Amino acid sequence: MEGGQQQGVVKHVLLAKFKDDVSPEKAEELIRGYAALVPLIEPMKAFHWGKDVSIQNKHQGFTHVFESTFENVEGIAEYVSHPVHVEFSSNFLPALEKVIVIDYKPTPA
Amino acid sequence: MEGGQQQGVVKHVLLAKFKDDVSPEKAEELIRGYAALVPLIEPMKAFHWGKDVSIQNKHQGFTHVFESTFENVEGIAEYVSHPVHVEFSSNFLPALEKVIVIDYKPTPA
């Protein structure tokens, strides 16, 4: 299992900038909703997020990074089309001024 | 030490799109140069990268993700100004059509 994860793990990275009219409380609520997907969507194995703390000013206005972990690309496809993700996205995406979503299989250490 | 890492770890995420005239061989050479920074820059604790495998078409043309891990934001400042990083960047950045760099402290699991 552990070996399988090492081989197949795929990171799903979402960079977001919330709209200016989204309050910090609303943003927090949306982020809690994102985290709440983990126990509901089987292929979603882990979730971490954080606010931008960049010092180089190359972040192009993005304010948050969200990183989810999946065992494979098929798991991401299942996640994307899962009803609770679809419902979450319909609330989350309209709150964003801009968003980039990119998936990659990280090299081993 | 382990506890300190948990508390203070900062992820340094670089999204890149190589210019069309950069050959795959040249890109690989540049990526090897990126990975070679780890043993040379003390605060750079880990490095992983991968090519875009997105299925949602929200990656806005970015083709590669590079993720480095630092113990804290001060470590990133030391990395950014380190002579071998400055030298590497002077080769790497001109090969990119676009780039986003964002740092964040991921929430615990």
PDB file of C-alpha atoms in Angstrom:
ATOM      1  CA  MET A   1       0.000   0.000   0.000  1.00  0.00           C
ATOM      2  CA  GLU A   2       2.697   2.413   1.066  1.00  0.00           C
ATOM      3  CA  GLY A   3       4.736   1.407  -1.968  1.00  0.00           C
ATOM      4  CA  GLY A   4       1.727   1.872  -4.203  1.00  0.00           C
ATOM      5  CA  GLN A   5       1.182   5.378  -2.875  1.00  0.00           C
ATOM      6  CA  GLN A   6       4.824   6.258  -3.472  1.00  0.00           C
ATOM      7  CA  GLN A   7       4.531   5.139  -7.040  1.00  0.00           C
ATOM      8  CA  GLY A   8       1.169   6.572  -7.925  1.00  0.00           C
ATOM      9  CA  VAL A   9       0.541   9.597  -5.749  1.00  0.00           C
ATOM     10  CA  VAL A  10      -0.817  12.598  -7.616  1.00  0.00           C
ATOM     11  CA  LYS A  11      -0.945  16.099  -6.158  1.00  0.00           C
ATOM     12  CA  HIS A  12      -3.886  18.330  -7.029  1.00  0.00           C
ATOM     13  CA  VAL A  13      -2.856  21.952  -6.484  1.00  0.00           C
ATOM     14  CA  LEU A  14      -5.316  24.832  -6.541  1.00  0.00           C
ATOM     15  CA  LEU A  15      -4.126  28.436  -6.409  1.00  0.00           C
ATOM     16  CA  ALA A  16      -6.860  30.896  -5.522  1.00  0.00           C
ATOM     17  CA  LYS A  17      -7.460  34.590  -5.124  1.00  0.00           C
ATOM     18  CA  PHE A  18     -10.717  35.336  -3.338  1.00  0.00           C
ATOM     19  CA  LYS A  19     -12.811  38.207  -4.648  1.00  0.00           C
ATOM     20  CA  ASP A  20     -12.416  41.431  -2.684  1.00  0.00           C
ATOM     21  CA  ASP A  21     -16.055  41.324  -1.555  1.00  0.00           C
ATOM     22  CA  VAL A  22     -15.650  37.867   0.027  1.00  0.00           C
ATOM     23  CA  SER A  23     -15.274  38.442   3.775  1.00  0.00           C
ATOM     24  CA  PRO A  24     -12.591  36.579   5.744  1.00  0.00           C
ATOM     25  CA  GLU A  25     -15.418  34.742   7.542  1.00  0.00           C
ATOM     26  CA  LYS A  26     -16.969  33.644   4.244  1.00  0.00           C
ATOM     27  CA  ALA A  27     -13.560  32.537   2.949  1.00  0.00           C
ATOM     28  CA  GLU A  28     -13.001  30.505   6.125  1.00  0.00           C
ATOM     29  CA  GLU A  29     -16.400  28.878   5.735  1.00  0.00           C
ATOM     30  CA  LEU A  30     -15.609  27.919   2.153  1.00  0.00           C
ATOM     31  CA  ILE A  31     -12.229  26.538   3.189  1.00  0.00           C
ATOM     32  CA  ARG A  32     -13.875  24.444   5.907  1.00  0.00           C
ATOM     33  CA  GLY A  33     -16.154  23.098   3.196  1.00  0.00           C
ATOM     34  CA  TYR A  34     -13.117  22.173   1.090  1.00  0.00           C
ATOM     35  CA  ALA A  35     -11.513  20.316   4.005  1.00  0.00           C
ATOM     36  CA  ALA A  36     -14.807  18.565   4.720  1.00  0.00           C
ATOM     37  CA  LEU A  37     -14.597  16.799   1.350  1.00  0.00           C
ATOM     38  CA  VAL A  38     -11.785  14.498   2.544  1.00  0.00           C
ATOM     39  CA  PRO A  39     -13.890  12.007   4.534  1.00  0.00           C
ATOM     40  CA  LEU A  40     -16.665  12.141   1.917  1.00  0.00           C
ATOM     41  CA  ILE A  41     -14.683  11.393  -1.247  1.00  0.00           C
ATOM     42  CA  GLU A  42     -12.801   8.119  -0.968  1.00  0.00           C
ATOM     43  CA  PRO A  43      -9.941   8.778  -3.435  1.00  0.00           C
ATOM     44  CA  MET A  44      -9.089  12.113  -1.738  1.00  0.00           C
ATOM     45  CA  LYS A  45      -6.375  10.970   0.655  1.00  0.00           C
ATOM     46  CA  ALA A  46      -5.087  14.217   2.175  1.00  0.00           C
ATOM     47  CA  PHE A  47      -5.687  17.958   2.161  1.00  0.00           C
ATOM     48  CA  HIS A  48      -3.515  20.851   3.273  1.00  0.00           C
ATOM     49  CA  TRP A  49      -3.802  24.542   2.624  1.00  0.00           C
ATOM     50  CA  GLY A  50      -2.162  27.800   3.543  1.00  0.00           C
ATOM     51  CA  LYS A  51      -2.150  31.505   2.845  1.00  0.00           C
ATOM     52  CA  ASP A  52       0.473  33.132   0.687  1.00  0.00           C
ATOM     53  CA  VAL A  53       3.591  34.091   2.658  1.00  0.00           C
ATOM     54  CA  SER A  54       5.733  34.858  -0.402  1.00  0.00           C
ATOM     55  CA  ILE A  55       8.612  37.284  -0.222  1.00  0.00           C
ATOM     56  CA  GLN A  56       9.504  37.405  -3.926  1.00  0.00           C
ATOM     57  CA  ASN A  57       6.341  39.039  -5.279  1.00  0.00           C
ATOM     58  CA  LYS A  58       6.000  36.453  -8.046  1.00  0.00           C
ATOM     59  CA  HIS A  59       2.686  35.084  -6.762  1.00  0.00           C
ATOM     60  CA  GLN A  60       0.616  37.212  -9.152  1.00  0.00           C
ATOM     61  CA  GLY A  61      -1.975  38.100  -6.579  1.00  0.00           C
ATOM     62  CA  PHE A  62      -2.867  34.554  -5.562  1.00  0.00           C
ATOM     63  CA  THR A  63      -3.653  34.465  -1.844  1.00  0.00           C
ATOM     64  CA  HIS A  64      -4.181  30.787  -1.004  1.00  0.00           C
ATOM     65  CA  VAL A  65      -2.764  27.385  -1.956  1.00  0.00           C
ATOM     66  CA  PHE A  66      -4.812  24.197  -1.543  1.00  0.00           C
ATOM     67  CA  GLU A  67      -3.100  20.831  -2.013  1.00  0.00           C
ATOM     68  CA  SER A  68      -4.972  17.537  -2.168  1.00  0.00           C
ATOM     69  CA  THR A  69      -3.405  14.110  -2.582  1.00  0.00           C
ATOM     70  CA  PHE A  70      -4.790  11.256  -4.654  1.00  0.00           C
ATOM     71  CA  GLU A  71      -3.475   7.783  -5.364  1.00  0.00           C
ATOM     72  CA  ASN A  72      -3.759   8.223  -9.111  1.00  0.00           C
ATOM     73  CA  VAL A  73      -5.250  10.332 -11.896  1.00  0.00           C
ATOM     74  CA  GLU A  74      -8.379   8.148 -11.981  1.00  0.00           C
ATOM     75  CA  GLY A  75      -8.986   9.162  -8.358  1.00  0.00           C
ATOM     76  CA  ILE A  76      -8.942  12.823  -9.383  1.00  0.00           C
ATOM     77  CA  ALA A  77     -11.475  12.116 -12.136  1.00  0.00           C
ATOM     78  CA  GLU A  78     -13.726  10.420  -9.558  1.00  0.00           C
ATOM     79  CA  TYR A  79     -13.290  13.415  -7.211  1.00  0.00           C
ATOM     80  CA  VAL A  80     -14.040  15.987  -9.899  1.00  0.00           C
ATOM     81  CA  SER A  81     -17.316  14.338 -10.866  1.00  0.00           C
ATOM     82  CA  HIS A  82     -18.359  13.388  -7.308  1.00  0.00           C
ATOM     83  CA  PRO A  83     -21.679  15.049  -6.369  1.00  0.00           C
ATOM     84  CA  VAL A  84     -20.335  16.568  -3.124  1.00  0.00           C
ATOM     85  CA  HIS A  85     -17.412  18.071  -5.031  1.00  0.00           C
ATOM     86  CA  VAL A  86     -19.729  19.415  -7.712  1.00  0.00           C
ATOM     87  CA  GLU A  87     -21.894  20.995  -4.991  1.00  0.00           C
ATOM     88  CA  PHE A  88     -18.834  22.425  -3.194  1.00  0.00           C
ATOM     89  CA  SER A  89     -17.388  23.834  -6.426  1.00  0.00           C
ATOM     90  CA  SER A  90     -20.642  25.602  -7.229  1.00  0.00           C
ATOM     91  CA  ASN A  91     -20.183  27.600  -4.005  1.00  0.00           C
ATOM     92  CA  PHE A  92     -16.396  27.906  -4.008  1.00  0.00           C
ATOM     93  CA  LEU A  93     -15.538  28.906  -7.561  1.00  0.00           C
ATOM     94  CA  PRO A  94     -17.887  31.935  -7.743  1.00  0.00           C
ATOM     95  CA  ALA A  95     -16.070  33.360  -4.678  1.00  0.00           C
ATOM     96  CA  LEU A  96     -12.756  33.396  -6.547  1.00  0.00           C
ATOM     97  CA  GLU A  97     -11.401  36.229  -8.657  1.00  0.00           C
ATOM     98  CA  LYS A  98      -8.939  33.822 -10.209  1.00  0.00           C
ATOM     99  CA  VAL A  99      -7.954  30.209  -9.930  1.00  0.00           C
ATOM    100  CA  ILE A 100      -5.403  27.789 -11.350  1.00  0.00           C
ATOM    101  CA  VAL A 101      -5.722  24.043 -10.872  1.00  0.00           C
ATOM    102  CA  ILE A 102      -2.831  21.782 -11.820  1.00  0.00           C
ATOM    103  CA  ASP A 103      -2.159  18.115 -11.092  1.00  0.00           C
ATOM    104  CA  TYR A 104       1.253  16.467 -11.055  1.00  0.00           C
ATOM    105  CA  LYS A 105       2.950  13.268  -9.966  1.00  0.00           C
ATOM    106  CA  PRO A 106       5.810  14.425  -7.740  1.00  0.00           C
ATOM    107  CA  THR A 107       9.169  12.771  -8.173  1.00  0.00           C
ATOM    108  CA  PRO A 108      10.340  10.661  -5.215  1.00  0.00           C
ATOM    109  CA  ALA A 109      12.517  12.411  -2.622  1.00  0.00           C
TER     110      ALA A 109
ATOM    111  CA  MET B   1      13.515  18.786  15.282  1.00  0.00           C
ATOM    112  CA  GLU B   2      10.670  16.802  13.789  1.00  0.00           C
ATOM    113  CA  GLY B   3       8.167  18.821  15.819  1.00  0.00           C
ATOM    114  CA  GLY B   4       9.838  22.030  14.704  1.00  0.00           C
ATOM    115  CA  GLN B   5       9.483  21.012  11.067  1.00  0.00           C
ATOM    116  CA  GLN B   6       5.812  20.226  11.546  1.00  0.00           C
ATOM    117  CA  GLN B   7       5.246  23.633  13.049  1.00  0.00           C
ATOM    118  CA  GLY B   8       7.365  25.707  10.755  1.00  0.00           C
ATOM    119  CA  VAL B   9       7.499  23.983   7.372  1.00  0.00           C
ATOM    120  CA  VAL B  10       6.970  26.290   4.418  1.00  0.00           C
ATOM    121  CA  LYS B  11       6.290  25.059   0.899  1.00  0.00           C
ATOM    122  CA  HIS B  12       7.750  27.001  -2.016  1.00  0.00           C
ATOM    123  CA  VAL B  13       5.717  26.213  -5.123  1.00  0.00           C
ATOM    124  CA  LEU B  14       6.795  27.233  -8.613  1.00  0.00           C
ATOM    125  CA  LEU B  15       4.486  26.766 -11.595  1.00  0.00           C
ATOM    126  CA  ALA B  16       6.273  26.997 -14.928  1.00  0.00           C
ATOM    127  CA  LYS B  17       5.597  26.933 -18.628  1.00  0.00           C
ATOM    128  CA  PHE B  18       8.748  26.465 -20.676  1.00  0.00           C
ATOM    129  CA  LYS B  19       9.109  28.519 -23.826  1.00  0.00           C
ATOM    130  CA  ASP B  20       8.259  26.626 -27.012  1.00  0.00           C
ATOM    131  CA  ASP B  21      11.833  26.894 -28.266  1.00  0.00           C
ATOM    132  CA  VAL B  22      13.245  25.176 -25.171  1.00  0.00           C
ATOM    133  CA  SER B  23      13.935  21.562 -26.155  1.00  0.00           C
ATOM    134  CA  PRO B  24      12.929  18.709 -23.838  1.00  0.00           C
ATOM    135  CA  GLU B  25      16.651  18.007 -23.329  1.00  0.00           C
ATOM    136  CA  LYS B  26      17.320  21.610 -22.323  1.00  0.00           C
ATOM    137  CA  ALA B  27      14.320  21.560 -19.969  1.00  0.00           C
ATOM    138  CA  GLU B  28      15.613  18.349 -18.369  1.00  0.00           C
ATOM    139  CA  GLU B  29      19.044  19.913 -17.922  1.00  0.00           C
ATOM    140  CA  LEU B  30      17.519  22.936 -16.220  1.00  0.00           C
ATOM    141  CA  ILE B  31      15.406  20.710 -13.960  1.00  0.00           C
ATOM    142  CA  ARG B  32      18.509  18.716 -12.987  1.00  0.00           C
ATOM    143  CA  GLY B  33      20.089  22.039 -12.069  1.00  0.00           C
ATOM    144  CA  TYR B  34      17.076  22.870  -9.888  1.00  0.00           C
ATOM    145  CA  ALA B  35      17.306  19.526  -8.068  1.00  0.00           C
ATOM    146  CA  ALA B  36      21.061  20.010  -7.637  1.00  0.00           C
ATOM    147  CA  LEU B  37      20.403  23.034  -5.416  1.00  0.00           C
ATOM    148  CA  VAL B  38      19.185  20.845  -2.514  1.00  0.00           C
ATOM    149  CA  PRO B  39      22.576  19.686  -1.207  1.00  0.00           C
ATOM    150  CA  LEU B  40      24.085  23.129  -1.848  1.00  0.00           C
ATOM    151  CA  ILE B  41      21.588  25.346  -0.015  1.00  0.00           C
ATOM    152  CA  GLU B  42      21.236  24.326   3.628  1.00  0.00           C
ATOM    153  CA  PRO B  43      17.687  25.588   4.345  1.00  0.00           C
ATOM    154  CA  MET B  44      16.286  23.791   1.247  1.00  0.00           C
ATOM    155  CA  LYS B  45      15.118  20.549   2.841  1.00  0.00           C
ATOM    156  CA  ALA B  46      13.315  18.756   0.013  1.00  0.00           C
ATOM    157  CA  PHE B  47      12.486  19.078  -3.674  1.00  0.00           C
ATOM    158  CA  HIS B  48       9.896  17.319  -5.822  1.00  0.00           C
ATOM    159  CA  TRP B  49       8.603  18.134  -9.256  1.00  0.00           C
ATOM    160  CA  GLY B  50       6.303  16.777 -11.894  1.00  0.00           C
ATOM    161  CA  LYS B  51       4.714  17.510 -15.224  1.00  0.00           C
ATOM    162  CA  ASP B  52       1.118  18.608 -15.564  1.00  0.00           C
ATOM    163  CA  VAL B  53      -1.292  15.680 -15.717  1.00  0.00           C
ATOM    164  CA  SER B  54      -4.455  17.760 -15.260  1.00  0.00           C
ATOM    165  CA  ILE B  55      -7.782  16.609 -16.606  1.00  0.00           C
ATOM    166  CA  GLN B  56      -9.822  19.747 -15.855  1.00  0.00           C
ATOM    167  CA  ASN B  57      -8.105  22.204 -18.204  1.00  0.00           C
ATOM    168  CA  LYS B  58      -7.782  24.829 -15.493  1.00  0.00           C
ATOM    169  CA  HIS B  59      -3.972  24.811 -15.505  1.00  0.00           C
ATOM    170  CA  GLN B  60      -3.730  27.837 -17.794  1.00  0.00           C
ATOM    171  CA  GLY B  61      -0.942  26.401 -19.869  1.00  0.00           C
ATOM    172  CA  PHE B  62       1.455  25.676 -17.021  1.00  0.00           C
ATOM    173  CA  THR B  63       3.397  22.496 -17.768  1.00  0.00           C
ATOM    174  CA  HIS B  64       5.477  21.816 -14.635  1.00  0.00           C
ATOM    175  CA  VAL B  65       5.161  22.099 -10.853  1.00  0.00           C
ATOM    176  CA  PHE B  66       8.234  22.368  -8.620  1.00  0.00           C
ATOM    177  CA  GLU B  67       7.811  22.096  -4.852  1.00  0.00           C
ATOM    178  CA  SER B  68      10.581  22.846  -2.378  1.00  0.00           C
ATOM    179  CA  THR B  69      10.319  22.580   1.400  1.00  0.00           C
ATOM    180  CA  PHE B  70      11.902  24.931   3.918  1.00  0.00           C
ATOM    181  CA  GLU B  71      11.789  25.029   7.698  1.00  0.00           C
ATOM    182  CA  ASN B  72      10.626  28.633   7.767  1.00  0.00           C
ATOM    183  CA  VAL B  73      10.242  31.825   5.733  1.00  0.00           C
ATOM    184  CA  GLU B  74      13.731  32.973   6.741  1.00  0.00           C
ATOM    185  CA  GLY B  75      15.088  29.848   5.038  1.00  0.00           C
ATOM    186  CA  ILE B  76      13.387  30.886   1.802  1.00  0.00           C
ATOM    187  CA  ALA B  77      14.941  34.347   2.060  1.00  0.00           C
ATOM    188  CA  GLU B  78      18.364  32.726   2.505  1.00  0.00           C
ATOM    189  CA  TYR B  79      17.671  30.453  -0.497  1.00  0.00           C
ATOM    190  CA  VAL B  80      16.510  33.294  -2.733  1.00  0.00           C
ATOM    191  CA  SER B  81      19.650  35.341  -2.130  1.00  0.00           C
ATOM    192  CA  HIS B  82      22.079  32.376  -2.124  1.00  0.00           C
ATOM    193  CA  PRO B  83      24.678  32.744  -4.916  1.00  0.00           C
ATOM    194  CA  VAL B  84      24.027  29.275  -6.393  1.00  0.00           C
ATOM    195  CA  HIS B  85      20.293  30.027  -6.535  1.00  0.00           C
ATOM    196  CA  VAL B  86      20.932  33.409  -8.136  1.00  0.00           C
ATOM    197  CA  GLU B  87      23.151  31.683 -10.721  1.00  0.00           C
ATOM    198  CA  PHE B  88      20.565  28.944 -11.335  1.00  0.00           C
ATOM    199  CA  SER B  89      17.732  31.458 -11.683  1.00  0.00           C
ATOM    200  CA  SER B  90      19.664  33.437 -14.269  1.00  0.00           C
ATOM    201  CA  ASN B  91      19.599  30.307 -16.476  1.00  0.00           C
ATOM    202  CA  PHE B  92      16.181  28.959 -15.512  1.00  0.00           C
ATOM    203  CA  LEU B  93      13.900  31.997 -15.622  1.00  0.00           C
ATOM    204  CA  PRO B  94      14.788  33.076 -19.185  1.00  0.00           C
ATOM    205  CA  ALA B  95      13.699  29.605 -20.389  1.00  0.00           C
ATOM    206  CA  LEU B  96      10.175  30.144 -19.048  1.00  0.00           C
ATOM    207  CA  GLU B  97       7.287  31.691 -20.907  1.00  0.00           C
ATOM    208  CA  LYS B  98       5.485  32.190 -17.624  1.00  0.00           C
ATOM    209  CA  VAL B  99       6.026  31.484 -13.970  1.00  0.00           C
ATOM    210  CA  ILE B 100       4.211  31.815 -10.652  1.00  0.00           C
ATOM    211  CA  VAL B 101       6.013  31.394  -7.351  1.00  0.00           C
ATOM    212  CA  ILE B 102       4.010  31.163  -4.144  1.00  0.00           C
ATOM    213  CA  ASP B 103       4.992  30.154  -0.622  1.00  0.00           C
ATOM    214  CA  TYR B 104       2.621  28.831   2.042  1.00  0.00           C
ATOM    215  CA  LYS B 105       2.650  27.125   5.409  1.00  0.00           C
ATOM    216  CA  PRO B 106       0.477  24.053   4.931  1.00  0.00           C
ATOM    217  CA  THR B 107      -2.011  23.182   7.649  1.00  0.00           C
ATOM    218  CA  PRO B 108      -1.274  19.969   9.549  1.00  0.00           C
ATOM    219  CA  ALA B 109      -2.895  16.793   8.220  1.00  0.00           C
TER     220      ALA B 109
END
